[in-house]
Tab-separated table of C-alpha atoms and ligand atoms in Angstrom:
chain	number	residue	atom	x	y	z
A	1095	MET	CA	-14.280	73.684	-3.097
A	1096	THR	CA	-12.067	70.617	-2.137
A	1097	GLN	CA	-13.588	67.981	0.130
A	1098	PRO	CA	-12.480	67.210	3.617
A	1099	LEU	CA	-9.562	64.773	3.789
A	1100	GLN	CA	-9.493	61.953	6.430
A	1101	VAL	CA	-6.635	59.331	6.794
A	1102	MET	CA	-7.998	55.901	8.203
A	1103	LYS	CA	-5.722	53.262	9.476
A	1104	PHE	CA	-6.697	49.503	9.843
A	1105	GLY	CA	-4.660	47.613	12.316
A	1106	GLY	CA	-4.059	43.796	12.006
A	1107	THR	CA	-7.073	42.435	13.540
A	1108	SER	CA	-9.182	44.893	11.473
A	1109	VAL	CA	-7.782	43.220	8.436
A	1110	GLY	CA	-7.306	39.832	9.938
A	1111	ASP	CA	-9.280	37.723	7.483
A	1112	ALA	CA	-11.782	38.131	4.403
A	1113	THR	CA	-14.697	39.199	6.591
A	1114	CYS	CA	-12.761	41.857	8.535
A	1115	ILE	CA	-11.221	43.363	5.312
A	1116	ALA	CA	-14.702	43.390	3.770
A	1117	ARG	CA	-15.925	45.274	6.802
A	1118	ALA	CA	-13.268	47.584	6.627
A	1119	ALA	CA	-13.693	48.219	2.942
A	1120	GLN	CA	-17.541	49.078	3.722
A	1121	ILE	CA	-16.340	51.728	6.343
A	1122	VAL	CA	-14.018	53.300	3.760
A	1123	ALA	CA	-16.622	53.155	0.810
A	1124	GLY	CA	-19.064	54.694	3.096
A	1125	ALA	CA	-16.835	57.497	3.992
A	1126	ALA	CA	-15.475	57.897	0.502
A	1127	LYS	CA	-18.955	59.136	-0.620
A	1128	GLY	CA	-18.361	62.539	1.035
A	1129	MET	CA	-14.706	63.060	1.399
A	1130	ARG	CA	-11.205	62.337	0.070
A	1131	VAL	CA	-9.954	59.282	2.088
A	1132	VAL	CA	-6.279	57.743	2.166
A	1133	VAL	CA	-6.258	54.441	3.680
A	1134	VAL	CA	-3.078	52.948	5.815
A	1135	VAL	CA	-3.263	49.239	6.317
A	1136	SER	CA	-1.433	46.784	8.569
A	1137	ALA	CA	-0.500	43.259	7.700
A	1138	MET	CA	-3.191	40.773	8.546
A	1139	SER	CA	-2.807	40.020	12.297
A	1140	GLY	CA	0.086	37.921	13.176
A	1141	VAL	CA	1.743	37.872	9.795
A	1142	THR	CA	4.599	40.240	11.032
A	1143	ASN	CA	5.450	38.070	13.939
A	1144	ARG	CA	5.644	35.029	11.724
A	1145	LEU	CA	7.770	36.878	9.021
A	1146	ILE	CA	10.222	37.936	11.968
A	1147	GLU	CA	10.332	34.326	13.579
A	1148	ALA	CA	10.873	32.710	10.192
A	1149	ALA	CA	13.892	35.128	9.595
A	1150	ARG	CA	15.371	34.425	12.903
A	1151	ARG	CA	15.255	30.470	12.080
A	1152	ALA	CA	16.707	31.134	8.523
A	1153	SER	CA	19.631	32.910	9.884
A	1154	GLU	CA	20.143	30.015	12.128
A	1155	GLY	CA	20.454	27.878	9.045
A	1156	ASP	CA	17.120	26.496	8.744
A	1157	THR	CA	16.455	26.208	4.990
A	1158	ALA	CA	13.123	25.317	5.058
A	1159	ALA	CA	11.273	28.011	7.386
A	1160	GLY	CA	11.218	30.697	4.888
A	1161	GLY	CA	9.916	28.547	2.124
A	1162	ALA	CA	7.296	27.044	4.428
A	1163	LEU	CA	6.025	30.430	5.499
A	1164	VAL	CA	5.929	31.953	2.194
A	1165	GLU	CA	3.656	28.914	1.105
A	1166	SER	CA	1.414	29.456	3.949
A	1167	LEU	CA	1.084	33.260	3.452
A	1168	ARG	CA	0.323	32.554	-0.242
A	1169	GLN	CA	-2.767	30.153	1.012
A	1170	GLN	CA	-3.882	32.726	3.423
A	1171	HIS	CA	-4.067	35.639	1.085
A	1172	ARG	CA	-5.191	33.769	-1.949
A	1173	ALA	CA	-8.173	32.358	0.412
A	1174	ALA	CA	-8.891	35.834	1.324
A	1175	LEU	CA	-8.564	37.311	-2.047
A	1176	ALA	CA	-11.161	34.701	-3.709
A	1177	VAL	CA	-13.951	36.154	-1.151
A	1178	LEU	CA	-13.099	39.678	-1.715
A	1179	VAL	CA	-12.482	40.013	-5.442
A	1180	LEU	CA	-15.076	38.186	-7.603
A	1181	GLY	CA	-13.805	39.154	-11.182
A	1182	GLU	CA	-11.401	36.765	-12.752
A	1183	THR	CA	-9.254	39.668	-14.556
A	1184	ALA	CA	-9.029	41.917	-11.335
A	1185	ARG	CA	-8.249	39.011	-9.232
A	1186	ALA	CA	-5.573	37.631	-11.404
A	1187	ALA	CA	-3.990	41.035	-11.587
A	1188	ILE	CA	-3.838	41.261	-7.742
A	1189	ASP	CA	-2.441	37.406	-7.495
A	1190	ARG	CA	0.421	38.473	-9.815
A	1191	GLU	CA	1.163	41.565	-7.262
A	1192	LEU	CA	1.065	39.238	-4.438
A	1193	GLU	CA	3.157	36.702	-6.286
A	1194	GLU	CA	5.883	39.197	-6.672
A	1195	VAL	CA	5.919	40.289	-3.047
A	1196	LEU	CA	6.105	36.433	-2.163
A	1197	ALA	CA	8.889	35.665	-4.553
A	1198	GLU	CA	10.900	38.568	-3.013
A	1199	GLY	CA	10.330	37.095	0.549
A	1200	LYS	CA	11.622	33.570	-0.915
A	1201	ARG	CA	14.942	35.056	-2.216
A	1202	LEU	CA	15.464	36.762	1.053
A	1203	TYR	CA	14.839	33.844	3.171
A	1204	ASP	CA	16.980	31.575	0.997
A	1205	GLY	CA	19.834	34.477	0.910
A	1206	THR	CA	19.570	34.458	4.787
A	1207	ALA	CA	19.743	30.853	5.487
A	1208	MET	CA	22.618	30.357	3.048
A	1209	LEU	CA	24.632	33.022	4.677
A	1210	ARG	CA	23.240	32.296	8.146
A	1211	GLU	CA	23.298	36.234	8.459
A	1212	LEU	CA	20.582	38.633	8.887
A	1213	THR	CA	21.284	42.143	8.710
A	1214	LEU	CA	18.772	44.857	10.165
A	1215	ARG	CA	18.214	46.009	6.577
A	1216	THR	CA	17.173	42.706	5.312
A	1217	LEU	CA	15.002	42.071	8.361
A	1218	ASP	CA	13.216	45.259	7.606
A	1219	ILE	CA	12.496	44.226	4.023
A	1220	ILE	CA	11.235	40.738	5.267
A	1221	SER	CA	8.855	42.470	7.848
A	1222	SER	CA	7.568	44.806	5.369
A	1223	LEU	CA	5.935	41.702	3.352
A	1224	GLY	CA	2.723	41.566	5.403
A	1225	GLU	CA	1.789	45.346	4.592
A	1226	ARG	CA	2.768	44.664	1.160
A	1227	LEU	CA	0.413	41.601	0.748
A	1228	CYS	CA	-2.404	43.404	2.373
A	1229	ALA	CA	-2.573	46.753	0.423
A	1230	PRO	CA	-3.341	45.208	-2.879
A	1231	MET	CA	-5.948	43.004	-1.337
A	1232	PHE	CA	-7.631	45.905	0.397
A	1233	ALA	CA	-7.689	48.079	-2.863
A	1234	GLY	CA	-9.353	45.040	-4.649
A	1235	ALA	CA	-11.899	44.778	-1.976
A	1236	LEU	CA	-12.761	48.401	-2.390
A	1237	ASN	CA	-12.808	48.278	-6.305
A	1238	GLN	CA	-15.231	45.288	-5.703
A	1239	LEU	CA	-17.685	47.753	-3.888
A	1240	GLY	CA	-17.538	50.110	-6.746
A	1241	THR	CA	-15.108	52.622	-5.055
A	1242	LYS	CA	-12.220	53.140	-7.126
A	1243	SER	CA	-8.990	52.342	-5.233
A	1244	ARG	CA	-5.446	51.357	-5.867
A	1245	SER	CA	-2.374	50.160	-3.479
A	1246	ILE	CA	0.733	52.497	-3.093
A	1247	GLU	CA	3.921	51.409	-1.155
A	1248	ALA	CA	4.843	53.830	1.594
A	1249	THR	CA	8.323	53.484	0.134
A	1250	GLU	CA	7.217	56.295	-2.391
A	1251	LEU	CA	5.830	58.371	0.156
A	1252	ILE	CA	7.521	58.365	3.565
A	1253	VAL	CA	11.154	59.311	3.522
A	1254	THR	CA	13.199	58.221	6.695
A	1255	ASP	CA	16.608	58.174	7.927
A	1256	SER	CA	18.301	55.045	7.754
A	1257	TYR	CA	17.903	53.613	11.334
A	1258	HIS	CA	16.662	50.161	10.313
A	1259	GLY	CA	13.780	48.884	12.837
A	1260	GLY	CA	12.955	52.356	14.026
A	1261	ALA	CA	13.215	54.801	11.131
A	1262	GLU	CA	12.412	58.538	11.725
A	1263	PRO	CA	10.659	60.498	8.949
A	1264	ARG	CA	11.952	63.489	7.426
A	1265	ALA	CA	8.848	65.687	7.421
A	1266	GLU	CA	9.688	68.047	4.527
A	1267	GLU	CA	10.526	65.459	1.904
A	1268	THR	CA	7.740	63.107	2.942
A	1269	ARG	CA	5.287	66.149	2.374
A	1270	GLN	CA	6.541	66.968	-0.806
A	1271	ARG	CA	6.423	63.064	-2.118
A	1272	SER	CA	3.084	62.517	-0.440
A	1273	ALA	CA	1.288	65.515	-2.024
A	1274	ALA	CA	2.802	64.936	-5.394
A	1275	GLN	CA	1.701	61.165	-5.502
A	1276	LEU	CA	-1.500	61.029	-3.366
A	1277	LEU	CA	-3.408	64.608	-3.829
A	1278	PRO	CA	-3.703	63.691	-7.760
A	1279	LEU	CA	-5.356	60.527	-7.183
A	1280	LEU	CA	-7.610	61.890	-4.592
A	1281	ALA	CA	-8.574	64.669	-6.953
A	1282	ALA	CA	-9.500	61.857	-9.461
A	1283	GLY	CA	-11.752	60.479	-7.083
A	1284	GLU	CA	-9.555	57.525	-5.960
A	1285	VAL	CA	-8.892	56.060	-2.576
A	1286	PRO	CA	-5.020	55.314	-2.139
A	1287	ILE	CA	-4.298	52.195	0.015
A	1288	VAL	CA	-0.940	52.606	1.521
A	1289	THR	CA	1.350	50.068	3.290
A	1290	GLY	CA	1.703	50.980	6.972
A	1291	PHE	CA	4.701	50.562	8.984
A	1292	ILE	CA	7.326	51.151	6.240
A	1293	GLY	CA	9.193	54.033	4.310
A	1294	ALA	CA	12.470	54.359	2.521
A	1295	THR	CA	15.657	56.561	2.802
A	1296	GLN	CA	16.320	59.076	0.314
A	1297	ASP	CA	17.966	56.597	-2.062
A	1298	GLY	CA	15.106	54.017	-1.872
A	1299	LYS	CA	16.451	51.553	0.951
A	1300	LEU	CA	13.323	50.285	2.631
A	1301	THR	CA	13.079	51.128	6.414
A	1302	THR	CA	10.463	50.248	9.067
A	1303	LEU	CA	9.172	52.599	11.572
A	1304	GLY	CA	9.228	49.973	14.641
A	1305	ARG	CA	6.692	47.452	15.661
A	1306	GLY	CA	3.176	48.773	15.714
A	1307	GLY	CA	4.349	51.631	13.394
A	1308	SER	CA	1.316	51.632	11.201
A	1309	ASP	CA	-0.175	54.290	13.518
A	1310	TYR	CA	2.758	56.447	12.995
A	1311	SER	CA	2.460	55.732	9.291
A	1312	ALA	CA	-1.132	57.280	9.566
A	1313	THR	CA	-0.190	60.536	11.541
A	1314	ILE	CA	2.904	60.959	9.331
A	1315	LEU	CA	0.731	60.831	6.234
A	1316	GLY	CA	-2.080	62.972	7.870
A	1317	ALA	CA	0.400	65.562	8.959
A	1318	ALA	CA	1.975	65.483	5.416
A	1319	LEU	CA	-1.418	66.060	3.770
A	1320	ASN	CA	-2.643	68.364	6.069
A	1321	ALA	CA	-5.698	66.087	6.701
A	1322	ASP	CA	-8.767	67.166	8.701
A	1323	GLU	CA	-9.000	64.145	10.591
A	1324	ILE	CA	-7.219	60.868	11.177
A	1325	ILE	CA	-9.038	57.862	12.168
A	1326	ILE	CA	-7.228	54.698	13.777
A	1327	TRP	CA	-9.657	51.768	13.498
A	1328	THR	CA	-8.646	48.951	15.935
A	1329	ASP	CA	-10.371	45.998	17.726
A	1330	VAL	CA	-11.332	48.054	20.906
A	1331	GLU	CA	-13.691	50.969	21.230
A	1332	GLY	CA	-11.249	53.534	21.880
A	1333	VAL	CA	-8.547	54.685	24.281
A	1334	LEU	CA	-9.655	52.805	27.335
A	1335	THR	CA	-8.968	53.592	31.167
A	1336	ALA	CA	-6.646	50.743	31.376
A	1337	ASP	CA	-5.633	47.908	29.161
A	1338	PRO	CA	-8.763	45.627	29.043
A	1339	ARG	CA	-6.852	42.336	29.035
A	1340	LEU	CA	-5.472	43.321	32.319
A	1341	VAL	CA	-8.401	45.129	33.912
A	1342	PRO	CA	-11.590	43.610	32.641
A	1343	ASP	CA	-13.911	46.705	33.604
A	1344	ALA	CA	-11.896	49.155	31.884
A	1345	ARG	CA	-14.076	52.076	30.291
A	1346	THR	CA	-13.701	53.813	26.885
A	1347	ILE	CA	-12.711	57.366	27.354
A	1348	PRO	CA	-14.671	59.745	24.970
A	1349	GLU	CA	-12.060	62.581	24.832
A	1350	ILE	CA	-8.446	62.792	25.852
A	1351	SER	CA	-5.610	65.421	25.264
A	1352	TYR	CA	-2.600	64.849	23.090
A	1353	ARG	CA	-0.584	64.939	26.219
A	1354	GLU	CA	-2.399	62.357	28.023
A	1355	ALA	CA	-2.691	59.902	24.963
A	1356	ALA	CA	0.981	60.266	24.431
A	1357	GLU	CA	1.951	59.543	27.948
A	1358	LEU	CA	-0.122	56.529	27.869
A	1359	ALA	CA	1.286	55.326	24.549
A	1360	TYR	CA	4.670	56.058	25.919
A	1361	PHE	CA	4.201	53.871	28.685
A	1362	GLY	CA	2.955	50.802	26.844
A	1363	ALA	CA	-0.805	51.457	25.945
A	1364	LYS	CA	-0.541	49.274	23.026
A	1365	VAL	CA	-3.423	50.998	21.249
A	1366	LEU	CA	-1.192	53.554	20.143
A	1367	HIS	CA	2.408	53.290	18.805
A	1368	PRO	CA	4.425	55.778	21.220
A	1369	LYS	CA	5.264	58.088	18.431
A	1370	THR	CA	1.890	58.259	16.939
A	1371	LEU	CA	0.974	61.935	18.041
A	1372	ARG	CA	4.139	63.579	17.324
A	1373	PRO	CA	3.318	64.571	13.616
A	1374	VAL	CA	-0.106	65.955	14.320
A	1375	LEU	CA	0.714	68.321	17.259
A	1376	PRO	CA	2.064	71.361	15.163
A	1377	GLU	CA	-1.445	71.319	13.217
A	1378	SER	CA	-3.347	70.102	15.783
A	1379	ILE	CA	-4.996	67.514	13.813
A	1380	PRO	CA	-7.706	65.317	15.742
A	1381	VAL	CA	-7.024	61.612	16.028
A	1382	TRP	CA	-9.839	59.149	16.606
A	1383	ILE	CA	-9.509	55.815	18.018
A	1384	ARG	CA	-12.437	53.636	16.798
A	1385	ASN	CA	-13.717	50.099	16.759
A	1386	SER	CA	-13.959	48.638	13.182
A	1387	PHE	CA	-15.994	45.860	14.387
A	1388	ALA	CA	-18.537	48.542	15.872
A	1389	PRO	CA	-18.270	51.416	13.790
A	1390	GLU	CA	-21.565	52.905	15.283
A	1391	LYS	CA	-19.632	53.679	18.421
A	1392	PRO	CA	-18.285	57.094	18.521
A	1393	GLY	CA	-14.701	56.032	19.771
A	1394	THR	CA	-12.150	58.251	21.699
A	1395	LYS	CA	-11.229	61.673	20.273
A	1396	ILE	CA	-7.780	62.784	20.837
A	1397	SER	CA	-7.048	66.672	20.309
A	1398	GLN	CA	-5.225	69.575	21.808
A	1399	LYS	CA	-7.525	70.316	24.614
A	1400	GLY	CA	-9.177	66.974	25.161
A	1401	LYS	CA	-11.904	67.084	27.717
A	1402	SER	CA	-10.692	68.400	30.989
A	1403	ILE	CA	-12.074	66.380	34.044
A	1404	GLY	CA	-10.685	69.183	36.083
A	1405	GLY	CA	-7.247	67.563	36.816
A	1406	GLY	CA	-7.056	64.167	38.093
A	1407	VAL	CA	-6.639	60.545	37.079
A	1408	LYS	CA	-7.908	59.453	33.594
A	1409	ALA	CA	-6.170	56.376	32.885
A	1410	LEU	CA	-3.720	53.537	33.804
A	1411	THR	CA	-1.041	51.875	31.808
A	1412	ALA	CA	1.795	49.549	32.305
A	1413	ILE	CA	4.754	48.260	30.422
A	1414	ARG	CA	6.084	44.600	31.167
A	1415	ASP	CA	8.898	44.289	28.632
A	1416	VAL	CA	11.300	46.403	30.497
A	1417	ALA	CA	14.522	45.829	32.658
A	1418	LEU	CA	15.925	47.915	35.679
A	1419	ILE	CA	19.320	48.672	35.336
A	1420	SER	CA	21.140	50.158	38.515
A	1421	LEU	CA	24.690	51.538	38.790
A	1422	GLY	CA	26.080	52.566	41.934
A	1423	GLY	CA	28.386	52.249	44.858
A	1424	PRO	CA	29.706	54.379	47.832
A	1425	GLY	CA	32.207	56.025	45.508
A	1426	ILE	CA	29.719	57.643	42.948
A	1427	VAL	CA	29.076	60.539	45.373
A	1428	GLY	CA	30.904	63.616	44.117
A	1429	VAL	CA	31.725	61.982	40.976
A	1430	PRO	CA	29.918	64.593	38.736
A	1431	ASP	CA	29.947	62.862	35.455
A	1432	VAL	CA	28.361	59.613	36.325
A	1433	ILE	CA	24.987	60.476	35.314
A	1434	GLY	CA	26.240	62.183	32.068
A	1435	ARG	CA	28.330	59.037	31.194
A	1436	THR	CA	25.697	56.741	31.761
A	1437	PHE	CA	22.987	58.405	29.543
A	1438	THR	CA	25.550	59.179	26.776
A	1439	THR	CA	26.036	55.527	26.780
A	1440	THR	CA	22.371	54.610	26.456
A	1441	ALA	CA	22.057	57.490	23.886
A	1442	GLU	CA	24.660	55.799	21.769
A	1443	LEU	CA	22.832	52.663	21.701
A	1444	ARG	CA	19.542	54.444	20.988
A	1445	ALA	CA	18.191	52.541	24.146
A	1446	ASP	CA	15.048	54.413	25.090
A	1447	VAL	CA	15.251	55.299	28.818
A	1448	LEU	CA	11.712	54.928	30.179
A	1449	LEU	CA	12.204	56.047	33.799
A	1450	ILE	CA	14.875	57.270	35.692
A	1451	SER	CA	15.160	57.345	39.685
A	1452	GLN	CA	17.971	58.245	41.805
A	1453	SER	CA	18.258	57.543	45.466
A	1454	SER	CA	18.677	60.412	47.637
A	1455	SER	CA	21.913	59.440	48.961
A	1456	GLN	CA	23.053	59.571	45.353
A	1457	ASN	CA	24.712	56.101	45.894
A	1458	ASP	CA	22.586	54.514	43.248
A	1459	ILE	CA	21.032	55.502	39.953
A	1460	CYS	CA	18.309	53.284	38.571
A	1461	PHE	CA	16.663	53.479	35.133
A	1462	LEU	CA	14.513	51.358	32.942
A	1463	VAL	CA	15.044	50.395	29.352
A	1464	SER	CA	13.166	48.025	27.294
A	1465	LYS	CA	14.197	44.405	27.681
A	1466	PRO	CA	15.666	43.903	24.179
A	1467	HIS	CA	18.186	46.716	24.861
A	1468	ALA	CA	19.009	45.567	28.540
A	1469	HIS	CA	21.974	43.368	27.752
A	1470	ALA	CA	23.918	45.680	25.409
A	1471	THR	CA	23.326	48.585	27.867
A	1472	VAL	CA	24.759	46.695	30.676
A	1473	ASP	CA	27.799	45.649	28.430
A	1474	ALA	CA	28.249	49.083	27.307
A	1475	LEU	CA	28.163	50.523	30.758
A	1476	ARG	CA	30.595	48.114	32.290
A	1477	LYS	CA	33.051	49.048	29.365
A	1478	GLU	CA	32.441	52.690	30.065
A	1479	PHE	CA	32.931	52.443	33.736
A	1480	ALA	CA	35.487	49.828	33.573
A	1481	GLN	CA	38.032	51.946	35.395
A	1482	ASP	CA	35.691	53.067	38.118
A	1483	LEU	CA	34.643	49.274	38.573
A	1484	ALA	CA	38.442	48.420	39.012
A	1485	HIS	CA	38.903	51.165	41.528
A	1486	GLU	CA	35.692	50.521	43.195
A	1487	VAL	CA	34.318	54.094	42.777
A	1488	VAL	CA	31.282	52.108	41.182
A	1489	ASP	CA	30.770	48.725	42.827
A	1490	HIS	CA	27.812	47.526	40.923
A	1491	ILE	CA	26.168	47.370	37.463
A	1492	THR	CA	23.126	45.129	37.752
A	1493	VAL	CA	19.956	44.126	35.616
A	1494	ASP	CA	16.811	43.170	36.888
A	1495	PRO	CA	14.687	41.839	33.948
A	1496	ASN	CA	11.414	40.933	36.204
A	1497	VAL	CA	9.750	44.313	36.618
A	1498	ALA	CA	7.035	46.390	35.195
A	1499	ILE	CA	6.361	50.242	34.951
A	1500	VAL	CA	3.043	51.246	36.169
A	1501	ALA	CA	1.892	54.867	35.160
A	1502	VAL	CA	-1.016	56.989	36.379
A	1503	VAL	CA	-2.155	59.385	33.944
A	1504	GLY	CA	-4.069	62.567	33.606
A	1505	GLU	CA	-3.697	66.352	32.798
A	1506	ASN	CA	-2.711	68.613	35.625
A	1507	MET	CA	-2.353	65.546	38.003
A	1508	ARG	CA	0.711	66.975	39.785
A	1509	GLY	CA	-1.349	70.148	40.827
A	1510	THR	CA	-4.152	68.100	41.952
A	1511	PRO	CA	-3.616	67.519	45.715
A	1512	GLY	CA	-3.596	63.960	46.973
A	1513	VAL	CA	-3.207	61.839	43.770
A	1514	ALA	CA	0.284	60.824	44.795
A	1515	GLY	CA	-0.878	60.095	48.111
A	1516	LYS	CA	-4.011	57.968	47.155
A	1517	THR	CA	-1.868	56.056	44.797
A	1518	PHE	CA	0.855	54.916	47.188
A	1519	ASN	CA	-1.510	54.575	50.074
A	1520	ALA	CA	-3.624	52.274	48.287
A	1521	LEU	CA	-0.692	50.250	46.839
A	1522	GLY	CA	0.890	49.943	50.378
A	1523	GLN	CA	-2.783	48.933	51.832
A	1524	GLU	CA	-2.769	46.109	49.288
A	1525	LYS	CA	0.952	45.223	49.975
A	1526	VAL	CA	2.296	46.079	46.510
A	1527	ASN	CA	6.127	46.637	46.937
A	1528	LEU	CA	7.421	49.540	45.122
A	1529	ILE	CA	10.866	49.208	43.868
A	1530	ALA	CA	11.293	52.642	42.517
A	1531	ILE	CA	9.362	55.821	41.948
A	1532	ALA	CA	10.083	58.297	38.980
A	1533	GLN	CA	11.446	61.697	39.766
A	1534	GLY	CA	10.180	63.203	36.507
A	1535	SER	CA	8.617	66.491	36.345
A	1536	SER	CA	5.750	65.745	34.074
A	1537	GLU	CA	2.442	67.211	35.213
A	1538	THR	CA	0.699	64.311	33.371
A	1539	ASN	CA	2.007	61.218	34.802
A	1540	ILE	CA	3.078	59.593	38.116
A	1541	SER	CA	5.136	56.380	37.479
A	1542	PHE	CA	6.712	53.841	39.602
A	1543	VAL	CA	8.238	50.233	39.179
A	1544	VAL	CA	7.088	47.145	40.798
A	1545	ASP	CA	7.689	43.329	40.575
A	1546	GLU	CA	6.349	42.058	37.461
A	1547	LYS	CA	4.300	39.723	39.158
A	1548	SER	CA	2.565	42.438	41.086
A	1549	MET	CA	1.654	44.473	38.010
A	1550	GLN	CA	-1.698	43.284	37.406
A	1551	HIS	CA	-2.721	43.478	41.096
A	1552	ALA	CA	-1.358	47.299	40.988
A	1553	LEU	CA	-3.446	48.222	38.216
A	1554	ARG	CA	-6.552	46.599	39.460
A	1555	VAL	CA	-6.081	48.334	42.817
A	1556	LEU	CA	-5.605	51.707	41.443
A	1557	HIS	CA	-8.458	51.208	38.840
A	1558	LYS	CA	-10.747	50.769	41.693
A	1559	GLU	CA	-9.358	53.400	43.843
A	1560	PHE	CA	-9.733	56.301	41.502
A	1561	GLY	CA	-13.347	54.924	40.178
A	1562	LEU	CA	-12.197	54.348	36.724
A	1563	GLY	CA	-14.405	51.401	36.095
A	1564	HIS	CA	-18.094	51.295	34.938
A	1565	PRO	CA	-20.302	52.459	37.428
A	1566	PRO	CA	-22.218	49.713	39.143
A	1567	ALA	CA	-25.428	48.613	37.294
A	1568	GLY	CA	-28.464	49.988	39.038
B	698	LIG	P1	-3.971	47.097	15.768
B	698	LIG	O1	-3.828	45.870	15.188
B	698	LIG	O2	-5.412	47.585	15.565
B	698	LIG	O3	-2.979	48.188	15.734
B	698	LIG	P2	-3.181	46.695	18.631
B	698	LIG	O4	-3.258	45.378	19.004
B	698	LIG	O5	-1.836	47.135	18.213
B	698	LIG	O6	-4.331	46.932	17.444
B	698	LIG	O7	-3.974	47.717	19.826
B	698	LIG	C1	-4.958	47.526	20.296
B	698	LIG	C2	-4.978	46.698	21.687
B	698	LIG	O8	-4.319	47.555	22.588
B	698	LIG	C3	-6.254	46.259	22.196
B	698	LIG	O9	-6.813	45.215	21.800
B	698	LIG	C4	-6.010	46.262	23.725
B	698	LIG	O10	-5.793	45.169	24.147
B	698	LIG	C5	-4.722	47.001	23.787
B	698	LIG	N1	-4.636	48.156	24.827
B	698	LIG	C6	-3.621	48.348	25.680
B	698	LIG	N2	-3.943	49.372	26.489
B	698	LIG	C7	-4.947	49.921	25.945
B	698	LIG	C8	-5.762	50.972	26.315
B	698	LIG	N3	-5.466	51.883	27.433
B	698	LIG	N4	-6.919	51.233	25.623
B	698	LIG	C9	-7.283	50.582	24.589
B	698	LIG	N5	-6.567	49.400	24.157
B	698	LIG	C10	-5.508	48.962	24.900
B	699	LIG	N1	2.481	45.117	11.029
B	699	LIG	C1	3.356	45.568	11.938
B	699	LIG	C2	3.560	45.136	13.377
B	699	LIG	O1	3.096	44.142	13.438
B	699	LIG	C3	2.963	47.139	12.081
B	699	LIG	C4	1.673	47.389	12.506
B	699	LIG	O2	0.647	46.463	12.810
B	699	LIG	O3	1.333	48.617	13.256
B	699	LIG	O4	4.340	45.464	13.884
B	700	LIG	MG1	-1.213	48.330	16.756
């Protein structure tokens, strides 16, 4: 009988330094005694941001930034390696792998600075370096513990489309490649350490899955291998009732449904990349969120059913990095294609529309996109509606970058009387001004837009209103 299969993903803080990697490797070594384990690793925390920032500088002609970063990454990874891998020969072999990755980085930075040009494709390769430095070290740490392991680049496993910076996996090809590459290793008792965050097109061009995408890598591989479970190891004890950095008394939720967790992820709960749960839905593979710094804690189980609390509010979330775009004017009443043209425009830009609201008089449509998409969206809309603006059918297309979306999430919430009333009453009493309310039909969330400055206050008010925090002591 084959052993059960688990995919485990370790995020940036869980591999942040040698001590963290050693702790993570202990978790894997323990699990690998009783089952087949595939590991997905992120870059050491902060590395991806630094890689991208240096790329930006190089593209502005800074010829020193890339080299300085490569040297600093060399020091950082060598220092960790020296603690994790004690055997000279093993360490030298890993060091050579790291040097290859670093040399590739240096060439890319030099080229970028020389041309003063940074294509999305080059940025993807630069962004991938952190994961590609981390995976060989992690494999070394496991071998040191006596668990046979080797690193594998996800470019060999995850086949994607060619949308650089946010590529989509192709499920069937990924399934074939992952099975062909990983199953024999697992059968031989090895633990493959896969680079998170990246994939490659059919013809081998490296792509990334979007920032924070290692969570998605884990579920893509979990689905491809038909894993029994996926565990996302991070720096908090699970999915919490709110972002603990914003609401200090947020509590860990023991069980939550795919829909609820997906809604939280979509509306900004950083603990999960927004697309994480997509691959596991068809086969209902359970996903656990657990704390690599406290592995004795059970964490949160995300599954098909989750645990019903009989309908009602389970958690809150917020997204700050958004902009409100509004388009309107007296003339848009009776112009039937305004909505169609607006959202065809956003779709062409691949700008994710996070929330839509239309005033009842139909004079104004407003919607939210992520901040990096805001300017391009407004420019494209001004082009699309140039005639209508000239003839004053549309009199304004504006953007407000100082807003946030707050979402109240729970299964069957719309069917639970009073949740919307309670939400808006509590906010009204606390004088939180609502800029727009979503008109979505989701049963699982109520979302609204507030001034960015009021976001934290709104979260705390609602967290208290719905009794989501820790019960008072005593
Ligand atoms: P990793 O590096 O492991 O991928 P991330 O920083 O991407 O970790 O995600 C974990 C962080 O997500 C937590 O440290 C926490 O600050 C934040 N977070 C935001 N909302 C939530 C939530 N509802 N539950 C848990 N964590 C949350
Ligand atoms: N290292 C990547 C990032 O920082 C992917 C991840 O951590 O999930 O975006
Ligand atoms: Mg993350």
